[in-house]
Coordinates of C-alpha atoms and ligand atoms in Angstrom, one line a residue:
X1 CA 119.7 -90.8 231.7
X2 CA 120.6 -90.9 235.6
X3 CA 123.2 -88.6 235.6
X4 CA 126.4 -90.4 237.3
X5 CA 128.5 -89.7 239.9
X6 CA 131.0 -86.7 239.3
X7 CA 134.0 -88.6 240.3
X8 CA 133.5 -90.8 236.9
X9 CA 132.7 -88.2 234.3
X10 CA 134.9 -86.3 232.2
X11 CA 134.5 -82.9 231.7
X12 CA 135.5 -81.3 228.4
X13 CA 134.6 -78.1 226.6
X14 CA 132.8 -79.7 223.3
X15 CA 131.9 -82.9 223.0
X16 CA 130.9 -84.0 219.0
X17 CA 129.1 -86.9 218.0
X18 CA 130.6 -88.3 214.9
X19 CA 133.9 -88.1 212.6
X20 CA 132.7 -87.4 209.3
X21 CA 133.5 -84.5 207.3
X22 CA 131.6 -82.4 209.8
X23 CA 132.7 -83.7 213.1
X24 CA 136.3 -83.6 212.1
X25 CA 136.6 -80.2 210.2
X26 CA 134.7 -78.6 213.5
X27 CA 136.9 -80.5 216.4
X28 CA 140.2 -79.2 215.6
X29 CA 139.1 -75.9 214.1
X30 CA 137.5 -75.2 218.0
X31 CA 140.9 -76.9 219.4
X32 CA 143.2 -74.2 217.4
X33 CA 140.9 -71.8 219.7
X34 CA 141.7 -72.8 222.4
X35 CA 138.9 -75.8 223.7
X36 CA 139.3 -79.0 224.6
X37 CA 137.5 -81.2 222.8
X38 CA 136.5 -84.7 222.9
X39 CA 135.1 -86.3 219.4
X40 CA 132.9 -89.9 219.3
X41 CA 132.7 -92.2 216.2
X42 CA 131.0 -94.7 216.8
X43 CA 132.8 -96.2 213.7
X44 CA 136.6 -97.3 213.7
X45 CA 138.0 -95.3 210.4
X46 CA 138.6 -96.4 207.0
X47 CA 135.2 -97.4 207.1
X48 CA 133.1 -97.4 203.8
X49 CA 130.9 -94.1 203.1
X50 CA 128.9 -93.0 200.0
X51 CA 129.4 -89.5 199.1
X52 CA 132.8 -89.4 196.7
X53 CA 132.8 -86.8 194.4
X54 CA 133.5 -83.3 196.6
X55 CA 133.5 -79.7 195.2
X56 CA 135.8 -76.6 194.0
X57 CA 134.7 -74.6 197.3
X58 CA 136.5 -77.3 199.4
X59 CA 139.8 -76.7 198.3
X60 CA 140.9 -73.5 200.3
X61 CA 139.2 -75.2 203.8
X62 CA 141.9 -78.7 203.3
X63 CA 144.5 -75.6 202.8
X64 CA 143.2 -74.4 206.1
X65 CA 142.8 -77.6 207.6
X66 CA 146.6 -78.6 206.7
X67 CA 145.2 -81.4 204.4
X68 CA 145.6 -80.3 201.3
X69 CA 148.2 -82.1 200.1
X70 CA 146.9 -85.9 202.2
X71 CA 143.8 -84.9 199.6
X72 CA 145.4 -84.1 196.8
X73 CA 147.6 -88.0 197.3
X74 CA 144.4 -89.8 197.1
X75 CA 141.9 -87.6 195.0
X76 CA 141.6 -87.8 191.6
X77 CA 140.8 -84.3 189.9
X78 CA 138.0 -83.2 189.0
X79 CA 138.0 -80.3 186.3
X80 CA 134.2 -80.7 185.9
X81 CA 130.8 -82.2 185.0
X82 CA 129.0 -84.1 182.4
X83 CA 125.7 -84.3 181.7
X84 CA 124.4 -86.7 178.9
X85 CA 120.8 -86.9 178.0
X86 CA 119.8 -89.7 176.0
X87 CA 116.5 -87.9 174.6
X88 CA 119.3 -84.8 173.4
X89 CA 120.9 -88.0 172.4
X90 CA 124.3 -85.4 173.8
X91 CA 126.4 -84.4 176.4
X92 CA 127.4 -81.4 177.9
X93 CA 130.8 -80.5 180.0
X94 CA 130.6 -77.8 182.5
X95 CA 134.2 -76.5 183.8
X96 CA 135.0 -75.1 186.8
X97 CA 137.2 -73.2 185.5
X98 CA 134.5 -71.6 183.5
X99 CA 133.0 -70.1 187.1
X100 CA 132.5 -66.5 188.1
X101 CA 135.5 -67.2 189.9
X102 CA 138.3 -68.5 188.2
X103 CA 140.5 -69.3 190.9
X104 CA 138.7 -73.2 191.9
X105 CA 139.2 -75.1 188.7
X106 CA 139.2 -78.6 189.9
X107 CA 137.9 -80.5 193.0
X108 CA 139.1 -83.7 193.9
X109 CA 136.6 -87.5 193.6
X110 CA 137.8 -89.6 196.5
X111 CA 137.3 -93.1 198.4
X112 CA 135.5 -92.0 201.3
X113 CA 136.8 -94.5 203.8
X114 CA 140.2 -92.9 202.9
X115 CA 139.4 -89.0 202.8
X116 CA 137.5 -89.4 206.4
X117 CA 140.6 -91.0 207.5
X118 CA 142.7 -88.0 207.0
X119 CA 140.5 -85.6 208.4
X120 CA 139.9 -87.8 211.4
X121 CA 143.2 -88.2 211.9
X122 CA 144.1 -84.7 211.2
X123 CA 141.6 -83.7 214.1
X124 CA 143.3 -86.2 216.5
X125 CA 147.1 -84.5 215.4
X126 CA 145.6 -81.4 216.2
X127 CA 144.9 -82.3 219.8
X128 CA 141.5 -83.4 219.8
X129 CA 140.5 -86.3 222.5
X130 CA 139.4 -88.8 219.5
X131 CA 137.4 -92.2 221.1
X132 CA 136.4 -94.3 218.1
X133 CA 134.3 -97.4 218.2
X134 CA 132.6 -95.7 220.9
X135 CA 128.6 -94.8 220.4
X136 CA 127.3 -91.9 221.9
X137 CA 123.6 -93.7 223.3
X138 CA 121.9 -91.0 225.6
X139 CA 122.5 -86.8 226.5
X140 CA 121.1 -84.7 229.0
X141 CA 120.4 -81.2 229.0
X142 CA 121.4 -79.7 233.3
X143 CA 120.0 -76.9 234.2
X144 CA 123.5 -75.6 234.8
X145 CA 123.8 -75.0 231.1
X146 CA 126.1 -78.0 230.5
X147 CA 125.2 -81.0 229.2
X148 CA 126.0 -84.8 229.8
X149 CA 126.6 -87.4 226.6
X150 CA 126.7 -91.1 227.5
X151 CA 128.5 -93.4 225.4
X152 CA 129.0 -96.9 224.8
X153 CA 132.9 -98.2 223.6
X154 CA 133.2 -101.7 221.5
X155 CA 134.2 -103.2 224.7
X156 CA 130.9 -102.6 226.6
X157 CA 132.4 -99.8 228.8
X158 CA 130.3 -96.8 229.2
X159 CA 131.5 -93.6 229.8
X160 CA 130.2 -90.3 230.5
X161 CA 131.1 -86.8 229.6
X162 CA 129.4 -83.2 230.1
X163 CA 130.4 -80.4 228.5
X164 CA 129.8 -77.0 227.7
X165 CA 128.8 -77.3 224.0
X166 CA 127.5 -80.4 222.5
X167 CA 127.7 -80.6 218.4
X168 CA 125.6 -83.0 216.2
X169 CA 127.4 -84.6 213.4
X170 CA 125.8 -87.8 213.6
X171 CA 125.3 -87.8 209.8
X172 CA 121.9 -89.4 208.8
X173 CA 121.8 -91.2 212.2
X174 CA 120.5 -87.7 213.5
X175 CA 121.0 -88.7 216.9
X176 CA 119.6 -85.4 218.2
X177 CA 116.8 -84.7 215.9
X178 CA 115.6 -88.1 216.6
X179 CA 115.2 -87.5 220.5
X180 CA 114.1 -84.0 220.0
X181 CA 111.4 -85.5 217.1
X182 CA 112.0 -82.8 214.8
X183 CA 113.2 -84.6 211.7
X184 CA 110.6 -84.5 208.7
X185 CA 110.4 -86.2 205.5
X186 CA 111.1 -84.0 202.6
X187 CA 107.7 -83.0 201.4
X188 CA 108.8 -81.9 197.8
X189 CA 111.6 -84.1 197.1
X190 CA 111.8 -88.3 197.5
X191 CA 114.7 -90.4 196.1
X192 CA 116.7 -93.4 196.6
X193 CA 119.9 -95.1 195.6
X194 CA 121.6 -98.1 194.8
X195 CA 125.3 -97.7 194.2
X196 CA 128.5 -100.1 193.7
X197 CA 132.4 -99.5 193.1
X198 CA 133.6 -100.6 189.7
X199 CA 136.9 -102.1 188.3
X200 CA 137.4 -101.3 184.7
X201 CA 135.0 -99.1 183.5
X202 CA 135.4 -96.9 180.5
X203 CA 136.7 -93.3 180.9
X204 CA 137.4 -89.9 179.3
X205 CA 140.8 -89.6 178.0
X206 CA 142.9 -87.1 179.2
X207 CA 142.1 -84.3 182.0
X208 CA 138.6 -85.2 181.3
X209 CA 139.0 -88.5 183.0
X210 CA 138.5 -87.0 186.3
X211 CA 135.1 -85.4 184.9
X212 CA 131.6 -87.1 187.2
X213 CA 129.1 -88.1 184.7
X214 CA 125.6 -87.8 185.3
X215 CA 123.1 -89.8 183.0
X216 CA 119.8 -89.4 183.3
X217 CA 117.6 -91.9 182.7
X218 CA 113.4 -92.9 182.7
X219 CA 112.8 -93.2 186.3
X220 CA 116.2 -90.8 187.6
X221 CA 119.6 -90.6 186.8
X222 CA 123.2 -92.4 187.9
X223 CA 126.3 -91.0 188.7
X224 CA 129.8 -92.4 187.6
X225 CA 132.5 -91.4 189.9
X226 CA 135.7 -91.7 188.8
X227 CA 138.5 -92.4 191.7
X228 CA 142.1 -93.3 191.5
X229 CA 143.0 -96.9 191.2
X230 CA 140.8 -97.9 188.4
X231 CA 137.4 -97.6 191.1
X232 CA 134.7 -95.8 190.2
X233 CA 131.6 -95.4 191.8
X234 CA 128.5 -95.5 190.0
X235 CA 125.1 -95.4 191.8
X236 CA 121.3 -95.1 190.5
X237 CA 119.5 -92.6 192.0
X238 CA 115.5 -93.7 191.6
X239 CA 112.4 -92.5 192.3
X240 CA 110.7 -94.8 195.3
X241 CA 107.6 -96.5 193.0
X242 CA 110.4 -97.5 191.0
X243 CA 112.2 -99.4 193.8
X244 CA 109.2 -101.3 194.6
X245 CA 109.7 -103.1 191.3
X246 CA 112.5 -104.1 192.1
X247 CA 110.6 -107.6 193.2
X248 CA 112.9 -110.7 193.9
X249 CA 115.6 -109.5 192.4
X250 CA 119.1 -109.0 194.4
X251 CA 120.3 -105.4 194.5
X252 CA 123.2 -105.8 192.2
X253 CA 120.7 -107.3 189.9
X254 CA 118.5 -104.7 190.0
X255 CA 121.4 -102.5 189.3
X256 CA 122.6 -104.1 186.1
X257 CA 119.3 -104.1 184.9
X258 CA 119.1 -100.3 185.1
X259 CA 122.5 -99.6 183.5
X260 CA 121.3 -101.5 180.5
X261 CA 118.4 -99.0 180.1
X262 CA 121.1 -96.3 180.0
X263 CA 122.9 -97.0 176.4
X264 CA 125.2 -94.4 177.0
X265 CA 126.6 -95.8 180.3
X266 CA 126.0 -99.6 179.7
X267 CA 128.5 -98.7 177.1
X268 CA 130.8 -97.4 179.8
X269 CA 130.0 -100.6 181.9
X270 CA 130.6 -103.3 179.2
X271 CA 133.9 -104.3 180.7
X272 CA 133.8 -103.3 184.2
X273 CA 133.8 -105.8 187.6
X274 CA 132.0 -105.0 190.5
X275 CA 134.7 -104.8 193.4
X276 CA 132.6 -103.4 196.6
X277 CA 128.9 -105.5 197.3
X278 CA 126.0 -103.0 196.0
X279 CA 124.1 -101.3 198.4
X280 CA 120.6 -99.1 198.7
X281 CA 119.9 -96.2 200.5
X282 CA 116.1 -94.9 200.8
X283 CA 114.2 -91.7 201.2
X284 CA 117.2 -90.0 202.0
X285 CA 115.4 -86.6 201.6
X286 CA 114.9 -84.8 205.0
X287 CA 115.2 -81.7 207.1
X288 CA 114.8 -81.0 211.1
X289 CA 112.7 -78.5 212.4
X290 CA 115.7 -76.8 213.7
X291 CA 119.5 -76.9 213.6
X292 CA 120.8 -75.4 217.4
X293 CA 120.0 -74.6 220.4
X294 CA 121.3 -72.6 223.5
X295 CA 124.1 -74.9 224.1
X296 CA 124.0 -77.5 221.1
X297 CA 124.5 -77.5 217.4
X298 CA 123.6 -79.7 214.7
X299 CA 126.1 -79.8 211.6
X300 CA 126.1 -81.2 208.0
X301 CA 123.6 -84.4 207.4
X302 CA 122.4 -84.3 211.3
X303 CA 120.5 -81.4 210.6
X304 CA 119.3 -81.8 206.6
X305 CA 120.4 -83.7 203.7
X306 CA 118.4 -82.8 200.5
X307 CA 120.0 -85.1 197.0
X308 CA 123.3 -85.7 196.2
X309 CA 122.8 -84.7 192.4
X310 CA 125.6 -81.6 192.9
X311 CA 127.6 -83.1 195.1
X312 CA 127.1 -81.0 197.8
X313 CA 126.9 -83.0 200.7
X314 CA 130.3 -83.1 202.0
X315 CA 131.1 -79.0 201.6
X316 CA 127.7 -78.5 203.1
X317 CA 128.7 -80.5 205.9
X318 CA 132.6 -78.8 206.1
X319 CA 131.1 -75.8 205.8
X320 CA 128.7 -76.1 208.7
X321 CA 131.7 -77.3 210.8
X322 CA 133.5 -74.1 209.7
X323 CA 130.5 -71.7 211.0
X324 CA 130.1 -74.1 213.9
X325 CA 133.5 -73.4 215.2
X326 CA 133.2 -69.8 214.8
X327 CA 129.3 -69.8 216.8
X328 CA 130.5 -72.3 219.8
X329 CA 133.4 -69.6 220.2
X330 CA 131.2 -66.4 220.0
X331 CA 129.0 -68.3 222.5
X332 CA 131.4 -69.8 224.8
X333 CA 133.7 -66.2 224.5
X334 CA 131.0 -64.0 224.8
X335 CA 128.0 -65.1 226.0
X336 CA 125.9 -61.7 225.0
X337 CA 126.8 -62.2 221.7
X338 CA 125.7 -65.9 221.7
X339 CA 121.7 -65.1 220.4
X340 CA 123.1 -63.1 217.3
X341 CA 125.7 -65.6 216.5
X342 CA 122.9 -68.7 217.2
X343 CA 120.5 -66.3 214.6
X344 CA 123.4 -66.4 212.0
X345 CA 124.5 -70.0 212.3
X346 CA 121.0 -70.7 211.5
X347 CA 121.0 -68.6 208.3
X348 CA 123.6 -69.9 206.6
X349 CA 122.9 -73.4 207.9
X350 CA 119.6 -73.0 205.9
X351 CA 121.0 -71.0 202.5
X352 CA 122.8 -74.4 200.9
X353 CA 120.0 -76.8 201.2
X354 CA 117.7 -74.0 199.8
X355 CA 119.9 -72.5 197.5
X356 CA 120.8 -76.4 196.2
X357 CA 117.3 -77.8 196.4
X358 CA 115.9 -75.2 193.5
X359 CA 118.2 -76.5 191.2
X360 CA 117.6 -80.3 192.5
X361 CA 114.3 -80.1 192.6
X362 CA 114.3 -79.2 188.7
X363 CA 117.2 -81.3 187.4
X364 CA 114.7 -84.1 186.1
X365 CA 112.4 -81.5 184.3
X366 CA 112.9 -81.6 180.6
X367 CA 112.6 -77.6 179.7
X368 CA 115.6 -77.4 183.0
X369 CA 117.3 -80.0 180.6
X370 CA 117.1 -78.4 177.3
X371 CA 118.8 -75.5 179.2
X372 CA 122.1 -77.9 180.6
X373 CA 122.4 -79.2 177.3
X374 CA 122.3 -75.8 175.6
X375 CA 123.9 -73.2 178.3
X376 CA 124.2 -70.1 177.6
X377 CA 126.2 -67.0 179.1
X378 CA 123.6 -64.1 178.9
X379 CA 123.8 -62.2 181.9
X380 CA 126.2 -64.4 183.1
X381 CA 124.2 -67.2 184.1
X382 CA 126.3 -70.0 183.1
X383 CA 129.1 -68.3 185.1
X384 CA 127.0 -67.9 188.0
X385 CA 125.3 -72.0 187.6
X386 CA 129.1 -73.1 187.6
X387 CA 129.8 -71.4 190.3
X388 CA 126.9 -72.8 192.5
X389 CA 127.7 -76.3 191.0
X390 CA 130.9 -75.6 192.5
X391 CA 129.7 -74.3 195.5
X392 CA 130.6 -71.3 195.8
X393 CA 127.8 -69.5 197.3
X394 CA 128.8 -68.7 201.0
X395 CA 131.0 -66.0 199.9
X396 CA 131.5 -62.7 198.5
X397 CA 131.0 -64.1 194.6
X398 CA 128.5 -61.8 192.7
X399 CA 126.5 -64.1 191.5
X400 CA 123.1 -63.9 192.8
X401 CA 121.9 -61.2 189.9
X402 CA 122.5 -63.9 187.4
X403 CA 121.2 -67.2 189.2
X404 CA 117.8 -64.4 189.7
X405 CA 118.2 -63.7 185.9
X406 CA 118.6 -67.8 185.3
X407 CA 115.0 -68.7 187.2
X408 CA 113.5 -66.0 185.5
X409 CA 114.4 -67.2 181.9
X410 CA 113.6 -70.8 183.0
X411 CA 110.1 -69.8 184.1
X412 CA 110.1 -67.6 181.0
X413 CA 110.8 -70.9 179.1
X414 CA 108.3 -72.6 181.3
X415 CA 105.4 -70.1 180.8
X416 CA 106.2 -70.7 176.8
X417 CA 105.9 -74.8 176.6
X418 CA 102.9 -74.3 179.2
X419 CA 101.8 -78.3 178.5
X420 CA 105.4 -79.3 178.5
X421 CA 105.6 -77.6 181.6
X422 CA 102.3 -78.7 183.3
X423 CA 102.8 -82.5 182.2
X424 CA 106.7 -82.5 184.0
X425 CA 105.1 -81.0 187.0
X426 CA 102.5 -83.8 186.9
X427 CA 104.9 -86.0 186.5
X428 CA 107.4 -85.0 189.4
X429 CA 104.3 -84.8 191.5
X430 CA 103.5 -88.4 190.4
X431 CA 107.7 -89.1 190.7
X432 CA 108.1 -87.6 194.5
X433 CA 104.8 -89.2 196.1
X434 CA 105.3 -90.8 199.3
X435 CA 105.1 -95.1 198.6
X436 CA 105.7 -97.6 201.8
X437 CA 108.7 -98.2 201.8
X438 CA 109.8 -101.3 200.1
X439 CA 112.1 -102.6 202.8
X440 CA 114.5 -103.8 199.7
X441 CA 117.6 -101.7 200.7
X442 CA 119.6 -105.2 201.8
X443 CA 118.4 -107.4 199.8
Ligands
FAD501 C1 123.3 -91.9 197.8 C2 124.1 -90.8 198.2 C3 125.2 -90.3 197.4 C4 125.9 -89.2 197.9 N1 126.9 -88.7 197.0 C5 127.6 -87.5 197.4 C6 128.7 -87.0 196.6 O1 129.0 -87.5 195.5 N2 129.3 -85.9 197.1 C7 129.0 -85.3 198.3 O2 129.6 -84.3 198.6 N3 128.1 -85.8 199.1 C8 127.4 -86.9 198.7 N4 126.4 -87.5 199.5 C9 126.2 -86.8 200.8 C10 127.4 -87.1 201.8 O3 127.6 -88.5 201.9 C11 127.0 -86.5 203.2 O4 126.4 -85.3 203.0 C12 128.2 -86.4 204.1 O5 128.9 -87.6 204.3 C13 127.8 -85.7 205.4 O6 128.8 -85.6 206.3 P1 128.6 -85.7 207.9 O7 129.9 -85.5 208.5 O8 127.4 -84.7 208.2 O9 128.0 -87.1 208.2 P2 128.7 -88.5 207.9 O10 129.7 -88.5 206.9 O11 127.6 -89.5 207.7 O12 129.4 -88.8 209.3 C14 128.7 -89.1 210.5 C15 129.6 -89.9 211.4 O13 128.9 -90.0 212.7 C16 129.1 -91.3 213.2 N5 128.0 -91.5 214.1 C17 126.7 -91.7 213.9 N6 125.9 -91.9 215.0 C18 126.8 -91.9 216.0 C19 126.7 -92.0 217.4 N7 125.5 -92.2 218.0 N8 127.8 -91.9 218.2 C20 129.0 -91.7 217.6 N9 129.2 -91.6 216.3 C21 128.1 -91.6 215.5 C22 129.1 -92.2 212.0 O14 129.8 -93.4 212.3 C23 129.8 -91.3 211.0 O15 131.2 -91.6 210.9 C24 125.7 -88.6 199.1 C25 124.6 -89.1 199.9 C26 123.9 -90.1 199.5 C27 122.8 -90.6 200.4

């Protein structure tokens, strides 16, 4: 990029690509600092997003945020999960409220294109220089230390800003990986997903209304979403060579013909209208190389996105906003301190995909199963599962002993069905193996 004369380029002190959950928890959290910030979406909000059903841990950050109550108006609550296993032929409902720490019982399902609305908009109340419709489509790193993002608005206009801090929450359009070429398929995990939003599908009675339901199924598992105003999302999450049969057949075809392999949520189907065209995402499995640099940052999906299974996506991505505010500051603030505060943005940035992917990785295994349809609470370990289903795993929560005590009674498990074991590791090698992709995701 030609860097353009000074005259026409804004200067700010953080420039953020995107106005997700990332983009907009980290803009006005480095504004209360003290920064100015200018934030890009290249989107105009509401605008549709998958990714509806959020966590416990999110709760105190919309307190902090000042959204709590915009959230609470247009979630529905979520006390906690179901899991329903046709071969158990059973369910199982885990409560929040049943976590180490009793003090997160619910979390909230909400229509995306309405929750990124609020925090968007929250951001801009807060003082941040919001420009949507406007695509960030170059950067350059000076030699100065500052760098320069050029952006495109709706209207053709280009515009050009450098700053000293430039954060990354492009989502899965990983606009900086991309240039850097350090985004990698997901050697050990490989999924994709067709979703819709449904009108009057069948729910729990009562507070368990709220509840997501996951079903698993032959070739994966769906989730039903429950969200206020009779939508809820359901969405089959597949393994690729399964996509590839999909053949002629439309999407939402191909969709219906899954649910009616599922019994137990056909049944919750029967009556139900599709109200929002079905879409497909593919491979969605990936991590970059790295996730910052001297003078850059990248937050939530821009840096890794592993499954959505737990419904972790959008606290991951909050979260990374959260620690991004506080690193830009001890970097911008203090310069000596920038390489220790870099080295621990990293480590946290990596502990929730790892911490999430041992559990994801193992969700489809039937002996990891048997042990969500009968939990139990030696050692604490259904305490300490709840409590990293409901995300609670940056803080100071002693769970750690028990989730250790948990893999060690599912290897134990393991090591005692040892062709049970050997045939679901054959088959998730089988399950996960990389297939061309099938170019079917809009169709
Ligand atoms: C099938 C599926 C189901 C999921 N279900 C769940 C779930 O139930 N719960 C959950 O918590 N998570 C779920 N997720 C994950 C969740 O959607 C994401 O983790 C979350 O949205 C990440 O937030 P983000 O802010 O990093 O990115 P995004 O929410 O994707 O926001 C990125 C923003 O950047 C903007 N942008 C992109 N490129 C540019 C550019 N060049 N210039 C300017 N702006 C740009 C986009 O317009 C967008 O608004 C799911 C994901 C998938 C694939």
């Amino acid at each position: 990029m030609e860097v353009q004369a000074q005259s026409q380029i804004q200067q700010c002190d953080v420039l953020v690509i995107g106005g997700g959950p990332a983009g907009s928890t980290i803009a006005p959290l480095l504004v209360e600092k003290g920064y100015k910030v200018v934030l890009l979406d290249r989107a105009r909000h509401p605008r549709f997003h998958i990714g509806e059903s959020l966590l416990p841990a999110n709760l105190p950050l919309f307190e902090r945020l000042g959204v709590a109550e915009e959230v609470k108006a247009i979630g529905m609550v979520k006390p906690g999960a179901e899991f329903v296993s046709t071969t158990h032929g059973m369910a199982q409902v885990f409560h929040f409220a049943e976590a180490w720490d009793k003090s997160m019982p619910h979390a909230y399902q909400v229509q995306r294109a309405e929750f990124d609305t609020v925090l968007i908009r929250n951001a801009a109340r807060k003082g941040v220089e919001v420009h949507e419709g406007c695509k960030a489509t170059a950067v350059e790193f000076l030699g100065d230390e500052n760098v320069q993002v050029r952006a495109r608005h709706e209207d053709g206009r280009e515009q050009t800003w450098q700053a000293r801090f430039l954060v990354d929450a492009s989502g899965r359009d990983t606009f900086l990986a991309n240039r850097f070429g350090i985004k990698h398929r997901n050697p050990k995990h490989n999924s994709s997903a067709i979703y819709g939003h449904f009108a009057g599908a069948k729910r729990h009675e009562g507070a368990a209304e709220g509840n997501i339901t996951i079903f698993w199924f032959e070739h994966g598992w769906f989730w039903f979403i429950p969200m206020p105003n009779d939508v809820t999302s359901v969405g089959m999450v597949l393994w690729p060579y399964h996509m590839k049969t999909k053949g002629a057949r439309s999407l939402e075809q191909f969709l219906r013909d899954g649910i009616a392999t599922c019994p137990p949520l056909a049944e919750r189907l029967k009556d139900a209208q599709l109200v929002h065209p079905v879409e497909a995402t593919g491979n969605f499995s990936y991590v970059s190389e790295r996730n910052h640099g001297r003078n850059y940052l990248l937050l939530g999906d821009a840096y890794a996105f592993i499954d959505p299974v737990f419904s972790s996506g959008v606290w991951l991505a909050m979260n990374s906003g959260v620690i991004g505010a506080e690193t830009i500051d001890a970097c911008l603030r203090e310069p000596a301190r920038a390489g220790h505060a870099l080295q621990r943005f990293d480590q946290l940035m990596r502990l929730g995909p790892r911490e999430f992917s041992w559990f994801i990785y193992r969700i489809t295994n039937p002996i990891m199963r048997d042990f969500f349809m009968y939990p139990k609470n030696i050692f604490r370990v259904k305490e300490a599962l709840l409590s990293v289903l409901a995300g609670d795993i940056f803080g100071k929560t002693p769970i750690w002993r028990s989730i250790l005590i948990f893999k060690g009674l599912y290897y134990l498990a393991s090591l005692g069905q040892p062709r049970r074991a050997f045939m679901a590791w054959k088959q998730r090698r089988f399950n996960i193996r990389k297939v061309d992709d099938p170019a079917v995701y809009n169709a």
